[in-house]
Short mmCIF file of C-alpha atoms in Angstrom, two decimals:
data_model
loop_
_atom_site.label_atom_id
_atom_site.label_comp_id
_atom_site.label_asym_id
_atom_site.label_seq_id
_atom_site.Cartn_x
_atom_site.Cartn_y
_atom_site.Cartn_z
CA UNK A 228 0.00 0.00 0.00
CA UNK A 229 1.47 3.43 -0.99
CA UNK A 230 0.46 6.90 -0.35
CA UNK A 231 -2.33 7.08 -3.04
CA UNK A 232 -3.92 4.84 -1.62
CA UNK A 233 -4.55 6.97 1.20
CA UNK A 234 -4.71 10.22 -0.07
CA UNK A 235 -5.08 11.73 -3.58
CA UNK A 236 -2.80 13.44 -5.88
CA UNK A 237 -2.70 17.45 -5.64
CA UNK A 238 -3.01 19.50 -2.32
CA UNK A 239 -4.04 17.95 0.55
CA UNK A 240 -5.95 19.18 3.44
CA UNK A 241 -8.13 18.36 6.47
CA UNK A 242 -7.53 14.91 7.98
CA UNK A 243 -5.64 13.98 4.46
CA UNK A 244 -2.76 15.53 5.93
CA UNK A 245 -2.90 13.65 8.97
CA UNK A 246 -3.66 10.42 7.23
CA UNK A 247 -0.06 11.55 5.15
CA UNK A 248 1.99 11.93 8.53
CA UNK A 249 0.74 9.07 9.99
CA UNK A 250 1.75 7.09 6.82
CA UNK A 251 5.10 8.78 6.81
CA UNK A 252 5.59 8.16 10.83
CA UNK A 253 4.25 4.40 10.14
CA UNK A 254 6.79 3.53 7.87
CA UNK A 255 9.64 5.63 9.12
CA UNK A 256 10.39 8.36 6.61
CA UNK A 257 9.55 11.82 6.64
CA UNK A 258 9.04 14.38 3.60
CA UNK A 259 11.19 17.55 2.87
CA UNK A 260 9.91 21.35 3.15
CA UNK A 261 10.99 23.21 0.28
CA UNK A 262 10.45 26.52 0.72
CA UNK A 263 9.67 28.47 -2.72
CA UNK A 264 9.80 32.16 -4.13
CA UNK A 265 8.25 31.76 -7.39
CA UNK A 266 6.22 29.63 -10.18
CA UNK A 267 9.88 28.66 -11.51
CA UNK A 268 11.21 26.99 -8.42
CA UNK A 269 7.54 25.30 -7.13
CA UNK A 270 7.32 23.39 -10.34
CA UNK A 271 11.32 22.30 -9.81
CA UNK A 272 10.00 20.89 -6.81
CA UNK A 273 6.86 19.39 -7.73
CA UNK A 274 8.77 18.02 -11.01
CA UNK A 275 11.59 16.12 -8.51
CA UNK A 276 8.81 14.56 -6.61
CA UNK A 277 7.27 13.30 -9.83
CA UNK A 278 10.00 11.53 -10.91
CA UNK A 279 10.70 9.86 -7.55
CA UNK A 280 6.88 9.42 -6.51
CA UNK A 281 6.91 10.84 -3.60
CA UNK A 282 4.96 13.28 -1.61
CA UNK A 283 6.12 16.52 -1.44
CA UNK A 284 5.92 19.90 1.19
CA UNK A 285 5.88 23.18 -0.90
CA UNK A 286 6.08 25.89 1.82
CA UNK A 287 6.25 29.88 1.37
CA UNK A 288 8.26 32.17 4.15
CA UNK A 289 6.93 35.84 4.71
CA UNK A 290 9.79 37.07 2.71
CA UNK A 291 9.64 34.76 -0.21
CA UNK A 292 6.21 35.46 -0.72
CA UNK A 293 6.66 39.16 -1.11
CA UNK A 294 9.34 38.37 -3.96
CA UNK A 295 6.48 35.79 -5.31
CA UNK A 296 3.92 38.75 -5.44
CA UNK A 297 6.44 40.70 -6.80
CA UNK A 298 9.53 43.23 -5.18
CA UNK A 299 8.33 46.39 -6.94
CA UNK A 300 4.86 45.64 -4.58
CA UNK A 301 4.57 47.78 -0.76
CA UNK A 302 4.81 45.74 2.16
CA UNK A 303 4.54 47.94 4.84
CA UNK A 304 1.03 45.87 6.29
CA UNK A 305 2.27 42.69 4.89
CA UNK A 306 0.22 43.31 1.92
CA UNK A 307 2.66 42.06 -0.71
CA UNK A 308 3.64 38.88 1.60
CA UNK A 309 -0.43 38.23 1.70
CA UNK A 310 -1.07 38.72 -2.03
CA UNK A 311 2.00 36.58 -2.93
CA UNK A 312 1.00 33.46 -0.48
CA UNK A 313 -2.10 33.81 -2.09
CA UNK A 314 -0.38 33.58 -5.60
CA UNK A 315 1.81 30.75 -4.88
CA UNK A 316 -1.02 28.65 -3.36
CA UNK A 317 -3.04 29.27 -6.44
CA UNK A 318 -0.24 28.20 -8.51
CA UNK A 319 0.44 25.18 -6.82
CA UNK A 320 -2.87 24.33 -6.83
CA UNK A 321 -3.76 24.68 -10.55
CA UNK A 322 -1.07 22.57 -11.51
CA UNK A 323 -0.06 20.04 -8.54
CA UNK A 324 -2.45 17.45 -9.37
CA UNK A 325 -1.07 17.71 -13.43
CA UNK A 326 2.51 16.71 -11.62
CA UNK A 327 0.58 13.33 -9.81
CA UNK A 328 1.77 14.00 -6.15
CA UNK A 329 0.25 14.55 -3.24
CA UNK A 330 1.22 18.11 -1.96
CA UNK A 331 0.85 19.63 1.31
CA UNK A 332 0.80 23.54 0.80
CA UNK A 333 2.04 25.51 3.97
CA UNK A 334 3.56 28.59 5.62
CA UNK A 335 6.55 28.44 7.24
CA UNK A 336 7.40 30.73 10.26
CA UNK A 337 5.64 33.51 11.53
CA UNK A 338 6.82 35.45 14.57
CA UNK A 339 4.47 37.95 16.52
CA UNK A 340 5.24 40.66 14.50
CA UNK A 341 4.19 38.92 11.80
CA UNK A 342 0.60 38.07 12.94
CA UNK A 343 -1.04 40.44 10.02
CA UNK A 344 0.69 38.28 6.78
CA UNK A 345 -0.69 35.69 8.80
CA UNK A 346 -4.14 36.76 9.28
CA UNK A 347 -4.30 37.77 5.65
CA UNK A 348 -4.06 34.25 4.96
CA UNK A 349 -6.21 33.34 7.17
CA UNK A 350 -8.96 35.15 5.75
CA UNK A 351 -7.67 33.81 2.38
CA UNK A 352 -8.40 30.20 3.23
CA UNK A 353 -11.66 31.35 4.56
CA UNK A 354 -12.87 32.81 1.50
CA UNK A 355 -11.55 29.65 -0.46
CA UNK A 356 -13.12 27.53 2.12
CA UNK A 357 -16.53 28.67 1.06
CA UNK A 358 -16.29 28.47 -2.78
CA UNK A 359 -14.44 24.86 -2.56
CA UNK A 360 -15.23 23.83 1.37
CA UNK A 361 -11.68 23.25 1.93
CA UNK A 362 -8.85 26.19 2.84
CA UNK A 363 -6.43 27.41 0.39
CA UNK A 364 -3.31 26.13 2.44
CA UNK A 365 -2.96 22.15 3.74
CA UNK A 366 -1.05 24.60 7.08
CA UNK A 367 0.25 27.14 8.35
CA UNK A 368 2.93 27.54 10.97
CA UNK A 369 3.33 29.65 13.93
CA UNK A 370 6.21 31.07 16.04
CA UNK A 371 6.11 32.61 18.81
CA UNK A 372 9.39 30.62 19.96
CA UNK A 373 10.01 34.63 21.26
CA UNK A 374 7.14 34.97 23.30
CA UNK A 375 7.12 33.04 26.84
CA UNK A 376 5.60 29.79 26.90
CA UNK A 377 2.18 31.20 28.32
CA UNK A 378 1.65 33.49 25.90
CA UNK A 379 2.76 31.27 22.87
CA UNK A 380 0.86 28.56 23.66
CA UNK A 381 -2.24 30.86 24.45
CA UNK A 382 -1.74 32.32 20.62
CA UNK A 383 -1.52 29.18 19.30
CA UNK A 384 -5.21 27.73 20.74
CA UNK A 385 -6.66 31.19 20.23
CA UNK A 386 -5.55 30.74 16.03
CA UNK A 387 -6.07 26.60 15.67
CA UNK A 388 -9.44 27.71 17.17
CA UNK A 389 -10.28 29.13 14.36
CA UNK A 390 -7.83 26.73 12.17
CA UNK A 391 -9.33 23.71 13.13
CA UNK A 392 -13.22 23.54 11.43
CA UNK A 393 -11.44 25.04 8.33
CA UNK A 394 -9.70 21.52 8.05
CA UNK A 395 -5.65 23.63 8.77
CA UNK A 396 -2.82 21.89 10.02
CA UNK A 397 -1.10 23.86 12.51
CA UNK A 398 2.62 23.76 13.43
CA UNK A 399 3.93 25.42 16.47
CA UNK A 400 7.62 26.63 17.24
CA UNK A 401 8.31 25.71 21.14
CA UNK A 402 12.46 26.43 22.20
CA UNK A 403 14.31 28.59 19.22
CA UNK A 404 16.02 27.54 15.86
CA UNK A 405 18.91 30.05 16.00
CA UNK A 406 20.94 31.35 12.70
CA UNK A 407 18.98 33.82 10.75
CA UNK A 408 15.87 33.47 8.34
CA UNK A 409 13.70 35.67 6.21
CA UNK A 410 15.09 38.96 8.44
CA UNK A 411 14.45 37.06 11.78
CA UNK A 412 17.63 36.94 13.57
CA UNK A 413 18.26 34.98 16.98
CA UNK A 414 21.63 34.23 16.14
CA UNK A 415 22.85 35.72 19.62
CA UNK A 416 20.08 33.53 21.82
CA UNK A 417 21.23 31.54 24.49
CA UNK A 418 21.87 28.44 23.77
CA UNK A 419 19.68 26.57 26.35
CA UNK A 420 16.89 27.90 24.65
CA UNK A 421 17.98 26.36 21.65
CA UNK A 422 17.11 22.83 23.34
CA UNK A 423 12.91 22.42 24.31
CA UNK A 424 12.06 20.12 27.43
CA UNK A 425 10.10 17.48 27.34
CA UNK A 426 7.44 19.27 29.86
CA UNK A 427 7.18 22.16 27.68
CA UNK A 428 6.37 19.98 24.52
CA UNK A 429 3.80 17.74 26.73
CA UNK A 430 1.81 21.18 27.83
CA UNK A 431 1.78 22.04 23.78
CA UNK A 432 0.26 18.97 23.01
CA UNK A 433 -2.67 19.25 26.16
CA UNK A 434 -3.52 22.45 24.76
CA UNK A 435 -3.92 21.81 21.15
CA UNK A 436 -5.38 17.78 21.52
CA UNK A 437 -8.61 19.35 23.08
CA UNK A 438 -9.04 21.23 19.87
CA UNK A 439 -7.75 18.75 16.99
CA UNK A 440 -5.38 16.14 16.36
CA UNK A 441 -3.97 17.55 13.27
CA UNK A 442 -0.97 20.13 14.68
CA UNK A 443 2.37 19.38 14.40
CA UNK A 444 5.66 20.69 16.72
CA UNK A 445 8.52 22.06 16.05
CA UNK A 446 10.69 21.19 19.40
CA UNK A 447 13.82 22.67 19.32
CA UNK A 448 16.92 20.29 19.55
CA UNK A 449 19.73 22.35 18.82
CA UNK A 450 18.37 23.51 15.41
CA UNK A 451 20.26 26.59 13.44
CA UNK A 452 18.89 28.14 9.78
CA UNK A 453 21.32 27.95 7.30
CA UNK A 454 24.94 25.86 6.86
CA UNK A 455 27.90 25.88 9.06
CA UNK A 456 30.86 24.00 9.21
CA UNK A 457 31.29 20.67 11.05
CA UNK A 458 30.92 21.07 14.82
CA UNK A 459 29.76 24.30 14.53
CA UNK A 460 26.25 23.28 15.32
CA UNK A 461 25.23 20.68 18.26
CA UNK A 462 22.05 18.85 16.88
CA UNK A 463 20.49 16.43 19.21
CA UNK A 464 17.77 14.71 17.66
CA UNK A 465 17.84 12.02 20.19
CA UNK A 466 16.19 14.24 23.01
CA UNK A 467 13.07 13.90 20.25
CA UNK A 468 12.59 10.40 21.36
CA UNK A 469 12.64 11.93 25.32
CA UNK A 470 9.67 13.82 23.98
CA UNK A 471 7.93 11.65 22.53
CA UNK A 472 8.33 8.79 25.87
CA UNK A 473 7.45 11.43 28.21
CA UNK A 474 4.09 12.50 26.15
CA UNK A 475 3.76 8.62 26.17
CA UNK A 476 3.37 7.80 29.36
CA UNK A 477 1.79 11.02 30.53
CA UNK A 478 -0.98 9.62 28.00
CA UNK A 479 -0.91 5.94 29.33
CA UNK A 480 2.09 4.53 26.95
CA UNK A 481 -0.46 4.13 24.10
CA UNK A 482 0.62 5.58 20.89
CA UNK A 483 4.47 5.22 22.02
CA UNK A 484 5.11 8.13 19.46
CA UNK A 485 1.99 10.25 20.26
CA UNK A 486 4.18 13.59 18.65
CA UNK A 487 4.02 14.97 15.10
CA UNK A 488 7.32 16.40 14.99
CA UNK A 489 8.73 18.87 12.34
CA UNK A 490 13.07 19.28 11.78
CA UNK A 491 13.96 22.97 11.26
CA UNK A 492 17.47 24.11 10.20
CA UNK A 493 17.57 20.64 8.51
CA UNK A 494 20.39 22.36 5.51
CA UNK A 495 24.21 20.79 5.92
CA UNK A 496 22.51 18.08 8.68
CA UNK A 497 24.45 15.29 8.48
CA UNK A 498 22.40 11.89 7.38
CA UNK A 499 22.93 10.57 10.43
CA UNK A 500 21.35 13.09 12.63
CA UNK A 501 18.17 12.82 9.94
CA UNK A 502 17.89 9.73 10.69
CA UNK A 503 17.75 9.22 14.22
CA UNK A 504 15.23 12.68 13.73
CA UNK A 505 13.06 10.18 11.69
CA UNK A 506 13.34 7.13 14.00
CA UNK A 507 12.08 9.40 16.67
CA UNK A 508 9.18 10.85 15.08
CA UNK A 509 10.25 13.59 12.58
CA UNK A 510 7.48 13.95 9.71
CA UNK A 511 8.73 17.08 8.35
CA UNK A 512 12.29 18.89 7.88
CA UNK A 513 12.65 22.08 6.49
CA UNK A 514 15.36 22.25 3.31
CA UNK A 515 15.94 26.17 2.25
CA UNK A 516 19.55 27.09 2.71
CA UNK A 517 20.71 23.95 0.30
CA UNK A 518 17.97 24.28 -1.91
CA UNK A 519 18.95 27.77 -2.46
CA UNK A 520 22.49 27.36 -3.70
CA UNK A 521 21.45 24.44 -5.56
CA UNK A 522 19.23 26.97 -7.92
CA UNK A 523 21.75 29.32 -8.49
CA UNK A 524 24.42 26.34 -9.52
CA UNK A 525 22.71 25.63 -12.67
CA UNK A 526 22.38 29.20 -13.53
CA UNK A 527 26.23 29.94 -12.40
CA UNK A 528 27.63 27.31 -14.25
CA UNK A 529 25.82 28.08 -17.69
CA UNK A 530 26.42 31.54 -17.64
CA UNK A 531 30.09 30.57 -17.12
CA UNK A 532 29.93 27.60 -20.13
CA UNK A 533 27.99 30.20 -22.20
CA UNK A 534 29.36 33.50 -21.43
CA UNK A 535 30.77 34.11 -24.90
CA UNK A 536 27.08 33.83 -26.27
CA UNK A 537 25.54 36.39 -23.58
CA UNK A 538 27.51 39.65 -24.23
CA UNK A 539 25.04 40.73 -26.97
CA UNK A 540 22.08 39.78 -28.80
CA UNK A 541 23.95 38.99 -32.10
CA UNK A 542 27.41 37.75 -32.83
CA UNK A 543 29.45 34.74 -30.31
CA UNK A 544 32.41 32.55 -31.37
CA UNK A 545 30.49 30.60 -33.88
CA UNK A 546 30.33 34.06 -36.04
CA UNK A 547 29.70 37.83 -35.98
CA UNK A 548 26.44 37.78 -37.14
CA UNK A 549 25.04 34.87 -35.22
CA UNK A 550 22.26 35.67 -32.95
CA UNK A 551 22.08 34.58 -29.03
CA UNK A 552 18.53 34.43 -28.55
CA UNK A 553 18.46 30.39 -27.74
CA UNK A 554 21.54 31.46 -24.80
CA UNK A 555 19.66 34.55 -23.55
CA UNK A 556 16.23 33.37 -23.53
CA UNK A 557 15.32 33.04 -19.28
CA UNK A 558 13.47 29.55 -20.58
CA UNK A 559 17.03 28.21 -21.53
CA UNK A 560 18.87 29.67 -18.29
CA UNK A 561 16.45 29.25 -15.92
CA UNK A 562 16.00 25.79 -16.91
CA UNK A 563 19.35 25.22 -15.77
CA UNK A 564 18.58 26.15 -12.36
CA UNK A 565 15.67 24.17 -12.37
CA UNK A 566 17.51 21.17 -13.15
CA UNK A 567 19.57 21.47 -10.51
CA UNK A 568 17.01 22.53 -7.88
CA UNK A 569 15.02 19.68 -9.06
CA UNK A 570 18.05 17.12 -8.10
CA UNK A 571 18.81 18.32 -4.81
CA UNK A 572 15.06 17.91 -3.96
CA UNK A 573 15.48 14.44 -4.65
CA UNK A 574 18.48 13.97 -2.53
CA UNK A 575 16.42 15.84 0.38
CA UNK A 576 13.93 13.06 -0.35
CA UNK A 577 16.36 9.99 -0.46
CA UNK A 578 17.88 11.29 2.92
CA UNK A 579 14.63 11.24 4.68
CA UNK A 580 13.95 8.13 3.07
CA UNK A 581 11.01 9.63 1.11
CA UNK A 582 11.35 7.49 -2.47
CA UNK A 583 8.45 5.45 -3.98
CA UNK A 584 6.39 5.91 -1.29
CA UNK A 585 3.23 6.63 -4.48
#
């Protein structure tokens, strides 16, 4: 039994998404968040988990969906960020199910000061919710890491409140992913708080269960955005599996792995670290920093190959009066970074152990 046997192809919400995680946690993989900026690197994405058949996590930060909307656009009430989510999810939509996949469409962090892009989608899902009674996004995530637990955890019920009988997944950020991301910077935190305790995660989970099942956590274990050398960063995905025990028996032992848990900073992890992430209940990881440079490789390196063919419109090594136009054209370029981007998504896939899974 695969995935479509469970779920359909194309974006996935309600219990769907649940039914997806619970396959994924079942059978010990977890799928990869890519997060996108435009129609260009989305259908990279959904191409690589075509050709693997796999299910897939297409996710949009504030900042990337600005430059999806378009960086000429205001943003000074989050109105660009709103109108580009909206974009991308519209995209996504009208041509996931074409790529065969199932999708799961989400937001990825939003701190307090972000609460407006978020309510902007909100209302977005509620207005799709009534033409097509389901929202535009599979999820949306929240962080209020920032905030004390109190008041994050407060947030959070007060938003899945209204979430929930729209059929939204919810992830929550409890302990802090350091680094830098998307202009928020907690790259000078301390680093205890870069490491959430079992009792925190348990009073997450008490909170959100009397609403729905379908949330997700992001516990912190370490976690930094972006790449760093060997060392540098000490991941301990192993204090997952104390979460998961404690939640356990606080619920009677019964499921052992009660926890949805999501990977952030999962760029330059080493496979090992993934993996014991997975064994212990990981779902989702997060995959930006990598995917990045792996865009801009393709690009580099044909601008580099080709560079005698892009000075001007006519006239390259083959003769003065030969035109450029198949070397210039963005469909030809552009390509190239899709082609790349569209190969490191698979090897974020093969590392979680997300391949055939259709």
């Amino acid at each position: 039994m695969g995935v479509l046997d469970i779920v359909p192809a194309g974006v996935l919400t309600g219990d769907h998404v649940r039914k997806l995680f619970n396959y994924a946690k079942e059978n010990k993989f977890a799928i990869p968040a890519i997060n996108v900026t435009s129609s260009s690197t989305a259908n990279a994405v959904l191409e690589a988990a075509r050709d693997i058949k796999a299910p897939i996590i297409i996710q949009v930060s504030q900042g990337g969906s600005a430059y999806f909307a378009g960086k000429g656009l205001a943003n000074d009430k989050q109105q660009a960020s709103i109108a580009g989510a909206k974009a991308a999810a519209l995209h996504v939509r009208t041509v996931a199910k074409d790529y065969g996949v199932p999708v799961v469409l989400h937001s990825d962090h939003c701190a307090h000061k972000l609460l407006p892009w978020f309510d902007g989608m909100l209302a977005a899902d509620e207005e799709y919710y009534k033409a097509h009674q389901e929202p535009l996004f599979s999820s949306h995530m929240l962080d209020l890491s920032e905030e004390s637990k109190e008041e994050n955890i407060k947030t959070c019920v007060e938003y899945f409140k209204k979430m929930a009988p729209l059929g939204i997944w919810l992830e929550m950020e409890i302990g802090i992913t350091g680094g830098e991301e998307d202009g928020v910077d907690n790259s000078g935190v301390d680093n205890a708080a870069l490491y959430t305790q079992p009792e925190d995660v348990y009073d997450v989970h008490t909170a959100l269960s009397q609403i729905s099942p379908n949330f997700s956590i992001a516990a912190a274990f370490g976690n930094v955005h972006g790449v760093y050398k060997p060392g540098n960063v000490k991941l301990q995905p192993e204090l997952l599996g104390k979460h998961q025990n404690y939640t356990s028996q606080k619920l009677g032992g019964n499921p052992e792995q009660p926890l949805y848990l999501v990977f952030h900073g999962g760029s330059g992890s080493t496979k090992e670290e993934i993996n014991t992430a997975v064994e212990n209940g990981v779902v989702k990881m997060n995959v930006d920093t990598d995917t990045q440079f792996a865009y801009l490789a393709g690009i580099r390196d044909f601008v580099l190959k080709k560079k005698d063919y892009l000075h001007t419109q006519v006239g390259n090594p083959d003769g003065a009066d030969k035109p450029n136009k198949k070397f210039y054209d963005p469909r030809v370029w552009v390509r190239e970074g899709e082609k790349t981007l569209t190969e490191r998504v698979k090897e974020a896939c093969a590392d979680l152990g997300n391949i055939n899974r259709l």
